[in-house]
Short mmCIF file of C-alpha atoms and ligand atoms in Angstrom, two decimals:
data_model
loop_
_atom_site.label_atom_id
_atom_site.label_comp_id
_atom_site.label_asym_id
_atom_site.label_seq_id
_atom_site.Cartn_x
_atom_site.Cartn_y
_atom_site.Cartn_z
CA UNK A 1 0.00 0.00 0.00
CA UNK A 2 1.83 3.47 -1.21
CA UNK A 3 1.41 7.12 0.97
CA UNK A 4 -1.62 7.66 -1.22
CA UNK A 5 -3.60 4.56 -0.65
CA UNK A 6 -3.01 5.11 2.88
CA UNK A 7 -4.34 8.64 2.92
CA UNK A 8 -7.57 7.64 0.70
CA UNK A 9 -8.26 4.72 3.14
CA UNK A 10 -7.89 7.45 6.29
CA UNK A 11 -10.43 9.83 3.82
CA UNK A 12 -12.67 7.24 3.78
CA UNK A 13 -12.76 5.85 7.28
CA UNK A 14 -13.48 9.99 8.41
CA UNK A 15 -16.77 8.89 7.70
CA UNK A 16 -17.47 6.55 10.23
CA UNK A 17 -16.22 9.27 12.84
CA UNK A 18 -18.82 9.91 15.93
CA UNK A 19 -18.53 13.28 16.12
CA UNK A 20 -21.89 15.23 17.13
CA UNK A 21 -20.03 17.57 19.69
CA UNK A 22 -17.42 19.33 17.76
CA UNK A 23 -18.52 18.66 14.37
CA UNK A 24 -15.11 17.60 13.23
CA UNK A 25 -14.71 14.01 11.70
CA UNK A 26 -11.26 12.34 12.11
CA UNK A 27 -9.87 9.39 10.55
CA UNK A 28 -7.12 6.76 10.68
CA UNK A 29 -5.42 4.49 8.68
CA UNK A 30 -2.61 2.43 10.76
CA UNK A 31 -0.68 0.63 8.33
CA UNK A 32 1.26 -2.53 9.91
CA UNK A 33 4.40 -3.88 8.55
CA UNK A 34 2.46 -7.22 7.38
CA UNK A 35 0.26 -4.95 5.44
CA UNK A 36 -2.62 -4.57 7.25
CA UNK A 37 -4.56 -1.61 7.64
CA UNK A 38 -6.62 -1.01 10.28
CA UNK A 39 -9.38 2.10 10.59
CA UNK A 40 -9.78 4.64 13.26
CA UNK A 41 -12.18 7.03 13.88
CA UNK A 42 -12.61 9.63 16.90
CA UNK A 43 -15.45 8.89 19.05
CA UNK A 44 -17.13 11.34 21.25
CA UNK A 45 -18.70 11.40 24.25
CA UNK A 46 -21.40 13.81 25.99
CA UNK A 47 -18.63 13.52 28.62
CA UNK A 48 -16.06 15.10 26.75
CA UNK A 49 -12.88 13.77 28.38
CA UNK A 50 -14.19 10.31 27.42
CA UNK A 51 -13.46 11.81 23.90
CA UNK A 52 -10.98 9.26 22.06
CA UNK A 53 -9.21 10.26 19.23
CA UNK A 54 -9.32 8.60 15.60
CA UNK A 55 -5.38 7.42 16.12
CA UNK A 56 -5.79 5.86 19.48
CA UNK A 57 -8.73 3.97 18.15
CA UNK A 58 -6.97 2.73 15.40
CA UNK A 59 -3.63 1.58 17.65
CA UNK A 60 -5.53 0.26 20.20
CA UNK A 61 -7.65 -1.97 17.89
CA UNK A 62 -4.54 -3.02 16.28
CA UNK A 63 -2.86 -4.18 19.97
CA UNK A 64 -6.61 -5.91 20.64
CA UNK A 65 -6.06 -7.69 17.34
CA UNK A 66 -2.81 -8.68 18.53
CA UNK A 67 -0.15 -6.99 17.04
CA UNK A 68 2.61 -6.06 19.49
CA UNK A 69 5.14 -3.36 19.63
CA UNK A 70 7.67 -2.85 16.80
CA UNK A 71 4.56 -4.18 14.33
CA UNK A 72 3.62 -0.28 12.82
CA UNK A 73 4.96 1.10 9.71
CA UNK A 74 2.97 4.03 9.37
CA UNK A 75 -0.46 6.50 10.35
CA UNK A 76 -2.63 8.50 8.05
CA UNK A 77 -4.67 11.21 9.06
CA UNK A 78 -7.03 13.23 7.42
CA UNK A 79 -9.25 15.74 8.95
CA UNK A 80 -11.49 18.52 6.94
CA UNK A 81 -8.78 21.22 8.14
CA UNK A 82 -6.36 24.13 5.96
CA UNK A 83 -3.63 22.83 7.63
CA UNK A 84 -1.90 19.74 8.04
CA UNK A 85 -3.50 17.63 11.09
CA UNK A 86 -1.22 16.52 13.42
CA UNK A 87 -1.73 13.88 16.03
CA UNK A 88 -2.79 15.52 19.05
CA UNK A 89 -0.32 15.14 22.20
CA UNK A 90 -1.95 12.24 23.54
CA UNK A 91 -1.78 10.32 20.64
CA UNK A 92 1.35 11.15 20.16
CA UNK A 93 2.60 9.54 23.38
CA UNK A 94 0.42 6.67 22.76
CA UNK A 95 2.34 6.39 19.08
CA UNK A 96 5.54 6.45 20.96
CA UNK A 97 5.02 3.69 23.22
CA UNK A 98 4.30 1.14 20.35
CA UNK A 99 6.38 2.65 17.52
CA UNK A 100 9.86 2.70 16.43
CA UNK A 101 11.68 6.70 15.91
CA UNK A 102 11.15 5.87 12.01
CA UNK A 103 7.53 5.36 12.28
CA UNK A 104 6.07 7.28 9.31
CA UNK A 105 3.06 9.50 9.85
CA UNK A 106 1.53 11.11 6.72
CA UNK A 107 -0.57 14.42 7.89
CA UNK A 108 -3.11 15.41 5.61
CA UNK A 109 -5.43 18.40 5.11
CA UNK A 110 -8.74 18.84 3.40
CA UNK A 111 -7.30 18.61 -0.19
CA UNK A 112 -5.16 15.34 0.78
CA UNK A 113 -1.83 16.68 0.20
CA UNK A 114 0.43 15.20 2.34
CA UNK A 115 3.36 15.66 5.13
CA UNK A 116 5.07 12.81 6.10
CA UNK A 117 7.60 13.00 9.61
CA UNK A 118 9.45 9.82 11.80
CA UNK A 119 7.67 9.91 14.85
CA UNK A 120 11.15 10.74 16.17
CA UNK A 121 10.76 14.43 14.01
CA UNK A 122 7.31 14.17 15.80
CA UNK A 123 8.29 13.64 19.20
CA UNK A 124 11.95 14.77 19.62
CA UNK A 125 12.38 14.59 23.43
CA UNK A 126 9.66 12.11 23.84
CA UNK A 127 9.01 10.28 27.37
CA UNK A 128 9.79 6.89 27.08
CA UNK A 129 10.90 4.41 29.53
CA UNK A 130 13.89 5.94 32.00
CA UNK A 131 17.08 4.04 32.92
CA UNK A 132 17.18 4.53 36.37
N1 LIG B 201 -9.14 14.50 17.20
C1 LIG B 201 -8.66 13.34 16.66
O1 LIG B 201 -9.40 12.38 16.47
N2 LIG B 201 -7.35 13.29 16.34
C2 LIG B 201 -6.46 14.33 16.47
O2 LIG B 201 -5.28 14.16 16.25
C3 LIG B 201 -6.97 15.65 16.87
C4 LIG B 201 -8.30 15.63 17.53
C5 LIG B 201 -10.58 14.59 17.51
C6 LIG B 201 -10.91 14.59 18.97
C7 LIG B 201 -12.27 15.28 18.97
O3 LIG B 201 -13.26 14.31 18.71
C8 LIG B 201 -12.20 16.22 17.79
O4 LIG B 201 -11.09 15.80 17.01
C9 LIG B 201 -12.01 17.68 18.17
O5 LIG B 201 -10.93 17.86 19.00
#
């Protein structure tokens, strides 16, 4: 599956996104390194807090399927937004504890062009697990 596939699939999953408090549909395509993709979407809550993001959904269906750290190649994510959408900070320290520095994430905006970074350009500095 190329950057582009990835980013259509991530288009199309946005659909499935419960959104009816913000109004803003996210989705996720996780690719995993035996070619799998597997969909996010965010999912809302009248509680907000119990709000969970389109990328979390799609990692933490992918560690309920089985897959295990080190498994993750890359992350699209497309939101209907100017800019590029980045993975919010949660995610991002959720992405850290099952990726590798040169997992690929492919921000997209509205018109699908793409940004890819490592999660290490991502997350320089990020909090992983301390020698002590
Ligand atoms: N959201 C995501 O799903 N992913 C992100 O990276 C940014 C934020 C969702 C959470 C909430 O449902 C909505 O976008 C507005 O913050």
């Amino acid at each position: 599956m190329n950057q582009q596939q990835l980013v259509e699939r991530a288009r199309q999953v946005k659909e499935n996104a419960y959104s009816p408090y913000s109004n803003f549909r996210v989705g996720a395509a996780l690719l995993m390194k035996d070619g799998t993709v597997i969909n996010g979407v965010n999912v809302e809550n009248v509680s907000f807090g119990a709000t969970n993001c389109a990328e979390r959904t799609a990692i933490y269906t992918a560690i309920a399927q089985g897959y295990k750290k080190g498994d993750f190649e890359a992350v699209a994510v497309s939101g209907d937004t100017v800019d590029f959408l980045p993975p919010c900070s949660i995610c991002r320290q959720v992405l850290v504890e099952f990726g590798d520095p040169d997992f690929k994430v492919l921000m997209t905006n509205g018109e699908a062009e793409i940004k890819e970074v490592t999660l290490d350009e991502l997350v320089p500095f990020a909090f992983t697990e301390l020698e002590m």
